[in-house]
XYZ file of C-alpha atoms in Angstrom:
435
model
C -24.276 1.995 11.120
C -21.641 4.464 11.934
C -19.758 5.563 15.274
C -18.108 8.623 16.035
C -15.622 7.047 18.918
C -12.817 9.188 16.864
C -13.509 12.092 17.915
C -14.796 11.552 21.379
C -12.556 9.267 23.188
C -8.822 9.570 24.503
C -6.731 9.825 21.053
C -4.268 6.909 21.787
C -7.145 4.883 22.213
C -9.067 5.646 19.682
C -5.815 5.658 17.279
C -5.602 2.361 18.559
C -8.507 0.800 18.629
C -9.427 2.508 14.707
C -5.675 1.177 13.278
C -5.888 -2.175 14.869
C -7.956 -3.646 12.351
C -6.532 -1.897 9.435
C -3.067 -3.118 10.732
C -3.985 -6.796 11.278
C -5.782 -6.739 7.987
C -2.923 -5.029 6.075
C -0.467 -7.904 7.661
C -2.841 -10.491 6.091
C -2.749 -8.848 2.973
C 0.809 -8.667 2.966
C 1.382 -12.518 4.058
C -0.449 -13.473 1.346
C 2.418 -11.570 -1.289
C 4.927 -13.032 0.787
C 3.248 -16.226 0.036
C 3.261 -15.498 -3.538
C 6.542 -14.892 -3.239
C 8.193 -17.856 -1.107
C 5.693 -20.426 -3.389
C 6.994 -18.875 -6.245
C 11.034 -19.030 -5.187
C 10.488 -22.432 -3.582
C 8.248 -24.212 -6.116
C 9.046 -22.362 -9.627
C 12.395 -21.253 -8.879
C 14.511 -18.284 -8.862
C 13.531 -16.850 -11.717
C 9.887 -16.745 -10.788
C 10.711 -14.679 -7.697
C 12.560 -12.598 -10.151
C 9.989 -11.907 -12.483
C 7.196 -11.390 -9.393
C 10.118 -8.899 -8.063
C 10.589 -7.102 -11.714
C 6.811 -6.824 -12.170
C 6.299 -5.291 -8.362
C 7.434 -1.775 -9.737
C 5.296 -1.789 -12.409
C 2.036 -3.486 -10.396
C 2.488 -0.851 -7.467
C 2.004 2.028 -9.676
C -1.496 0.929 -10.510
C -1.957 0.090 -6.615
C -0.572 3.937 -6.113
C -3.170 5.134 -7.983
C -5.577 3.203 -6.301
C -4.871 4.271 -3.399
C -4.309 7.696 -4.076
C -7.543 8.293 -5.217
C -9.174 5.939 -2.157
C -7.587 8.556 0.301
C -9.134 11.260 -1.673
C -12.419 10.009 -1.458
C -12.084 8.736 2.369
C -10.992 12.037 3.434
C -14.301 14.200 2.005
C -16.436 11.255 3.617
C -15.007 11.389 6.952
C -15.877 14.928 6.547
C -19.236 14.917 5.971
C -19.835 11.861 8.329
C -18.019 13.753 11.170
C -20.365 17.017 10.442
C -23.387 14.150 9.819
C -24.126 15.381 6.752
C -25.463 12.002 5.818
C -27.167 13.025 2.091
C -23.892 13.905 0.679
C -21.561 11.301 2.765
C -24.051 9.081 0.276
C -23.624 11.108 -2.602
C -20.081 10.831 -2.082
C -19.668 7.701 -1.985
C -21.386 6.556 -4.887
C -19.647 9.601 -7.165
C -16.017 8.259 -5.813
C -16.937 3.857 -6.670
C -18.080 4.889 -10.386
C -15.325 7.697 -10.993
C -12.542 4.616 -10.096
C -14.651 1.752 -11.689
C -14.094 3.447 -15.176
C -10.695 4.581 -14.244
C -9.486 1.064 -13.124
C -11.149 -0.476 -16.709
C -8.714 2.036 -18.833
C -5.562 1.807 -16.892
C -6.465 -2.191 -17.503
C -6.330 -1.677 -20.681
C -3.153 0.669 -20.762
C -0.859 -2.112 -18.838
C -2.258 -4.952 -21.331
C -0.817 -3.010 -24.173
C 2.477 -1.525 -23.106
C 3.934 -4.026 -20.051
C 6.054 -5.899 -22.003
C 7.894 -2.626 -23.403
C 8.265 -1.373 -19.717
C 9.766 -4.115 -18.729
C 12.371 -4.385 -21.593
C 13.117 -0.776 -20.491
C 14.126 -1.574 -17.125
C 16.369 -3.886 -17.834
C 14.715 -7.139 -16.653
C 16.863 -9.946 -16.944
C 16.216 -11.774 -20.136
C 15.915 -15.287 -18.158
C 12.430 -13.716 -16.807
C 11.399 -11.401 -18.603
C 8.615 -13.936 -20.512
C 7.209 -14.639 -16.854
C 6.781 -11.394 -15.718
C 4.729 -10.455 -19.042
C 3.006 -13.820 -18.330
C 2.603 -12.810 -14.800
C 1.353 -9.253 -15.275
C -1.232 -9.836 -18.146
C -3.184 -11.759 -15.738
C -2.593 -8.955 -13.345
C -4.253 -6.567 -15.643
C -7.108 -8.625 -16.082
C -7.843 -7.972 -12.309
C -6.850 -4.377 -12.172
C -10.922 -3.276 -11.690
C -11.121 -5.948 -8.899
C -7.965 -3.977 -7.248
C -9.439 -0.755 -7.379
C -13.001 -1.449 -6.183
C -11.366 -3.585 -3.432
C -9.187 -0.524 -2.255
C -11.902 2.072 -2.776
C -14.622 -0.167 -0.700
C -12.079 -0.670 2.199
C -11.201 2.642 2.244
C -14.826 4.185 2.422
C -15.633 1.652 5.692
C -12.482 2.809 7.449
C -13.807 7.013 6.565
C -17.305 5.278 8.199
C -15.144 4.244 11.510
C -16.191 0.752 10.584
C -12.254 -0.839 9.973
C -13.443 -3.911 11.828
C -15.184 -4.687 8.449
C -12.287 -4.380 5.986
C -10.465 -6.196 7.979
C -12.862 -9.547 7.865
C -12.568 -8.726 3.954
C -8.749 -8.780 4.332
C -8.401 -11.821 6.453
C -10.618 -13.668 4.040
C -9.204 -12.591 0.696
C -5.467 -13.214 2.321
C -6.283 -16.794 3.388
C -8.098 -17.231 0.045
C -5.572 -16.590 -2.068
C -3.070 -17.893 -0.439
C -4.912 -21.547 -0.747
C -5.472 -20.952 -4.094
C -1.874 -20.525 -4.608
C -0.725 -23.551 -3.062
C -3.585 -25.460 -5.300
C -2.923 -23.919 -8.460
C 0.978 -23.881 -8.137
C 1.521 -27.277 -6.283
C -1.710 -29.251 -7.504
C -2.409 -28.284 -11.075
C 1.316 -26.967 -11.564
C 0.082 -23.904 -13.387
C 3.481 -21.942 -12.683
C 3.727 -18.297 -11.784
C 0.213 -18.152 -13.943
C -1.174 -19.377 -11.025
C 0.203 -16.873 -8.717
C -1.867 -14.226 -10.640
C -4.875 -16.064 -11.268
C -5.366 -16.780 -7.201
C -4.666 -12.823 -7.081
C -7.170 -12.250 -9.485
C -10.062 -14.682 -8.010
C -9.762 -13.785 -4.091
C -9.620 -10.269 -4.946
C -12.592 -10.463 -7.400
C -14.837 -12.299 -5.167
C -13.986 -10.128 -1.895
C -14.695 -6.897 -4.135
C -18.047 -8.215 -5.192
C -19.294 -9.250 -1.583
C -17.705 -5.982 -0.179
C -20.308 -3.955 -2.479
C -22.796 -5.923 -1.469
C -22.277 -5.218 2.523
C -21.664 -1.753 1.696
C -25.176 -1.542 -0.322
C -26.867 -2.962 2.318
C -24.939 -0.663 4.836
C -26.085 2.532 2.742
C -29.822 1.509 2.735
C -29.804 1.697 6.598
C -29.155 5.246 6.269
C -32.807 7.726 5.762
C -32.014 10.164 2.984
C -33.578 9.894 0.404
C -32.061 13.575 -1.760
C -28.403 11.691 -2.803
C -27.607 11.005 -6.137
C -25.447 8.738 -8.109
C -22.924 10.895 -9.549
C -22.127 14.150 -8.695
C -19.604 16.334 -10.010
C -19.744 19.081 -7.354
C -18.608 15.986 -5.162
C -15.706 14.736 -7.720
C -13.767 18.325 -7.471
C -13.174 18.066 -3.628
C -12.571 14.551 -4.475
C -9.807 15.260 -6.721
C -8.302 18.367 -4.854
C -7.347 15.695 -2.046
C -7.294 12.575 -4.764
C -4.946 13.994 -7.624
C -2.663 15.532 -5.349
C -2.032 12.226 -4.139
C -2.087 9.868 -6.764
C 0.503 12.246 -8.212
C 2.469 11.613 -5.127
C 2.552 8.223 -4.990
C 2.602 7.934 -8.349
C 5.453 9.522 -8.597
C 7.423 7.728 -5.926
C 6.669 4.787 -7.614
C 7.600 5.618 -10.935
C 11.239 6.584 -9.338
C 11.385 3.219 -7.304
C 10.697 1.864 -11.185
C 13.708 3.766 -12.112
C 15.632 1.702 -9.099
C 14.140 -1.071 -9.793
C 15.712 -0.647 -13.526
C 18.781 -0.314 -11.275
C 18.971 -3.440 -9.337
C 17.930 -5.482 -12.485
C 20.981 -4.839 -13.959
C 23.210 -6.760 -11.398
C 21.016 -10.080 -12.705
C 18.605 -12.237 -11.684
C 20.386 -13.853 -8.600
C 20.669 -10.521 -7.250
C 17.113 -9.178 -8.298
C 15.559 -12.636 -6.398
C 17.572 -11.395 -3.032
C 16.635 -8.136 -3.788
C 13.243 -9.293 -4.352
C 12.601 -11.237 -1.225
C 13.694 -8.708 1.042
C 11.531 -5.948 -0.611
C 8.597 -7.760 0.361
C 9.940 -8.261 4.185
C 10.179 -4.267 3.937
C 6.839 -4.146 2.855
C 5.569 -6.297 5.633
C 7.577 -4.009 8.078
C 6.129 -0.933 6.789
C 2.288 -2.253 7.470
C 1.803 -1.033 11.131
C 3.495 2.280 9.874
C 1.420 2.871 7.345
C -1.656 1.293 9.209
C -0.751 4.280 12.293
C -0.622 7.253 9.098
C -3.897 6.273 7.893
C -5.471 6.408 11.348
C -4.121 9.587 11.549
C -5.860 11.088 8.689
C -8.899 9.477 9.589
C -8.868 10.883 12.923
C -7.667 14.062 11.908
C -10.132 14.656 9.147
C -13.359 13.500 11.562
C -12.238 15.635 14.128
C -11.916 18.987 11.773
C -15.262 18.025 10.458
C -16.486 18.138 13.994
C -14.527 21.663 15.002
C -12.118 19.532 17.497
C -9.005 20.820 15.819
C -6.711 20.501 19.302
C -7.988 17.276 19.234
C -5.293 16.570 16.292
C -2.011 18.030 17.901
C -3.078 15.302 20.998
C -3.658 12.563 18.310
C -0.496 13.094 16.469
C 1.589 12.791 19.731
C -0.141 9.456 20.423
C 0.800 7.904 17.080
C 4.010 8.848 17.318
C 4.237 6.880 20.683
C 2.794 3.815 18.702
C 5.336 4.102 16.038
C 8.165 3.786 18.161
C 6.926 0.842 19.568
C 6.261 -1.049 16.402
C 10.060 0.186 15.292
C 11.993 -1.521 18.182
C 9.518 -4.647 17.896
C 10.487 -4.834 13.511
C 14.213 -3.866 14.462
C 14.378 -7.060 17.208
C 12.693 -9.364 14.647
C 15.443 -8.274 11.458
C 18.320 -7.969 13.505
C 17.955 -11.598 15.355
C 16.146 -13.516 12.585
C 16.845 -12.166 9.251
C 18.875 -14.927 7.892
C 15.638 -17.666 8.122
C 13.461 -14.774 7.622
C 14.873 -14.753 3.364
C 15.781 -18.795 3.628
C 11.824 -18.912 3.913
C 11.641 -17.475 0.486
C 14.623 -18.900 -1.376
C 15.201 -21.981 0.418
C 18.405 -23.645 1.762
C 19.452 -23.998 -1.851
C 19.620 -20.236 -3.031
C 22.325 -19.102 -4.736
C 24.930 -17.084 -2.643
C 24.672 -14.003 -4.058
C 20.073 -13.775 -3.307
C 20.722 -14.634 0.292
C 23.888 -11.866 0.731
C 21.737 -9.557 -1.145
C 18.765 -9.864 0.674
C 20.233 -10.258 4.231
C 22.379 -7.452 3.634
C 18.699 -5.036 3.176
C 17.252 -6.474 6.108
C 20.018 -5.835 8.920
C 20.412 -2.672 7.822
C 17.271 -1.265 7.327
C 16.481 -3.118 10.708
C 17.260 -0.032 12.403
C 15.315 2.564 9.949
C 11.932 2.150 10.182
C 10.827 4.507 12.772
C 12.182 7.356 10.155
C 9.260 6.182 7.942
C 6.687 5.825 10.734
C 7.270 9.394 12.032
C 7.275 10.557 8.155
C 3.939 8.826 7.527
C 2.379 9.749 10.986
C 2.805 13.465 9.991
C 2.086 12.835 6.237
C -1.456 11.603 7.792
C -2.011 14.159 9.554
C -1.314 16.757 6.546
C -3.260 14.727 4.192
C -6.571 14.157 6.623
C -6.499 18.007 7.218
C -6.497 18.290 3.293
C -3.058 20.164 3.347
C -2.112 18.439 0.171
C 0.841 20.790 -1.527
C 3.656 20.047 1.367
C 2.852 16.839 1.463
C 3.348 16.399 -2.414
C 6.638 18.697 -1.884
C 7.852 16.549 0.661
C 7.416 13.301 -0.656
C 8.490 14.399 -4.261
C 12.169 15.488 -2.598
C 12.458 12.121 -0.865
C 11.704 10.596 -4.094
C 14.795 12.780 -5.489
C 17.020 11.570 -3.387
C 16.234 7.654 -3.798
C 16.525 8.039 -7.002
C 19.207 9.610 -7.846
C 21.527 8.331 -5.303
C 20.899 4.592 -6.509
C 21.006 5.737 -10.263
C 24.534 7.213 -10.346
C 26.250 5.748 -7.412
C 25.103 2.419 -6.958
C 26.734 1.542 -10.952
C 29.683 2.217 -9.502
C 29.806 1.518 -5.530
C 27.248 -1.602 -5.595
C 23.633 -2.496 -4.973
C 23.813 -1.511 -1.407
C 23.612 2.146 -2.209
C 19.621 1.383 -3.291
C 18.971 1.030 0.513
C 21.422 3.440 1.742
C 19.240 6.042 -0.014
C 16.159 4.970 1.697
C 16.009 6.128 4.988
C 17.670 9.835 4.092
C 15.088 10.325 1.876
C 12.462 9.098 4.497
C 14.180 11.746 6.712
C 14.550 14.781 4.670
C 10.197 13.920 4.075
C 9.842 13.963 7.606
C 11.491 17.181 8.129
C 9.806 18.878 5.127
C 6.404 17.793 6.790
C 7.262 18.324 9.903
C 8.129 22.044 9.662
C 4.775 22.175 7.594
C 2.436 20.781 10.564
C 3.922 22.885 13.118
């Protein structure tokens, strides 16, 4: 069921050939918000996008956490499938998909109850504040779905087996975005239907993703796991807590700029929207490269290749700088259609300065977040969790306060001149930490 090409063949390949997948599938995922997005600004209006764009701070807590505590668990079974430990790789899995089913079923209910009052508290415009609540209760609903979807992609890619979650991806993507032309266009459900197509493609892809992975399991002779273990759940959470509390926390303070920008209106807020989900997009192969990283870096400490890493880490950074010139050709050149696609030739002049502004000049910043995540990997697949907390907690820090007292009083563009210095300053902090 399982191969071990990570920590056998030449690192750039195997980097390569292991983020591939998760890359491709990530883009899919991604083009199906961006879908969301452009349906919603092109056939609900402005204020839709608005409200999607409001809610996204909120929403990518609860993804942070997912993903937080998907790392956590990846990382201890990438160990014990790299030192074939195959009873407790089992065990391990099994412990981390119950620990985040009943997580994911209380943070449900915790959004249900309180999203409304976040969102008054960050200032969402008044003219869309009713569809993001409308927008995020349906959300909620589908929070389980979200975690079990992140937690069951994350345990094939500790397996070596991203080829799989990236089928899932490509299917849920194209899924939902179908669904969102249907229930938007056809039945003219409104930004309701946005969530609901969310809600069904990931629901259905979670449920047929445990079923592979059950099957996948029984293939594998050991018959001494258990269910739920918590000698398992503490390594778990060493790795896991660490970084949900990261992530967490950067997205609480990109909350706190998000409170920022929503002052300056719902015109603004759309441009500012649209562009943030470009950004997103760009960061995909960056992010896809990290995770490799601590993959490759966690298999190969499992198997004693340790010198293995330093060769690995060299070879993503090569790959990052080649996705970085690619994204800074494509925003440069074509940023202007780029946001038309999501607000349409008859946006208001204020979205489409707002959100060309972001792109052309973060254009020429995204390698600062590729070398940052690239090391980041590495520190979090060797389970070197506290400067990796530090570092991200002090580019937090800067974001946040640069765009809380000095874009009031300079303008919105101050949000993403804060971005890539605090990418930087993480970098170095992790940087000095690996070597």
């Amino acid at each position: 069921m399982t191969t071990d090409y990570l920590t056998r063949k030449n690192p750039f390949y195997a980097l390569l050939i292991f983020s591939l997948p998760m890359i491709v599938g990530n883009l899919f995922q991604q083009t199906y918000t961006m879908a969301d997005s452009a349906i919603a600004g092109r056939f609900v209006g402005e204020r839709a996008l608005a409200a999607i764009g409001a809610s996204y701070s909120l929403t990518n807590i609860f993804i942070c956490i997912a993903m937080g505590g998907a790392i956590g668990a990846s990382v201890i079974i990438s160990q014990y499938f790299g030192a074939k430990d195959l009873v407790k790789m089992k065990t391990a899995i099994y412990t981390s998909l119950l620990s985040f089913l009943i997580i994911s079923i209380l943070l449900s209910a915790v959004g249900l109850i309180f999203s409304r009052n976040i969102m008054i508290i960050l200032n969402t415009p008044i003219d869309a504040l009713d569809m993001a609540e409308e927008y995020l209760t349906i959300y909620f609903y589908g929070l389980p779905f979200l975690f079990m979807y992140n937690v069951l992609s994350s345990i094939f890619n500790a397996l070596g087996k991203s080829k799989i979650p990236l089928a899932f991806l490509i299917f849920s993507s194209l899924f939902n975005i179908i669904l969102d032309w249907i229930l938007v266009t056809t039945f003219q459900m409104g930004i309701a239907g946005l969530a609901w197509a969310t809600l069904i493609a990931q629901g259905i892809s979670a449920l047929l993703y445990f079923l592979m992975l059950s099957a996948q399991l029984k293939t594998i002779d050991s018959n001494n796991h258990i269910i739920f273990a918590r000698e398992e759940l503490l390594p778990m959470s060493k790795i896991a807590l660490p970084s949900i509390l990261q992530q967490s926390t950067v997205s609480i303070g990109m909350m706190l700029v998000q409170s920022v920008v929503n002052r300056f209106g719902s015109e603004v807020l759309a441009g500012f929207s649209a562009a943030m989900r470009v950004e997103t997009m760009c960061v995909v192969p960056m992010a896809g490269i990290g995770n490799a990283i601590s993959s490759y870096t966690a298999q190969n400490i499992g198997a004693g290749k340790k010198q293995r890493v330093i060769k690995g880490y060299h070879a993503a950074n090569g790959m990052i700088v080649i996705c970085a010139a690619i994204i800074c050709f494509m925003l440069e050149f074509f940023h202007n259609p780029i946001i038309e696609m999501f607000l349409g030739k008859t946006a208001t002049m204020s979205a489409l300065v707002t959100g060309n502004n972001y792109l052309t000049f973060m254009g020429w910043c995204f390698c600062l977040i590729g070398f940052k995540m690239a090391v980041d990997g590495l520190l979090c697949g060797a389970g070197d969790m506290k400067m990796f907390t530090l570092a991200n907690f002090v580019n937090l820090i800067i974001r946040v306060s640069l765009a809380m007292t000095l874009a009031p009083q300079f303008g919105i563009a101050v949000v993403w001149y804060a971005v890539p210095i605090g990418w930087l300053a993480n970098w170095v902090i992790s940087f000095v930490q690996y070597r």
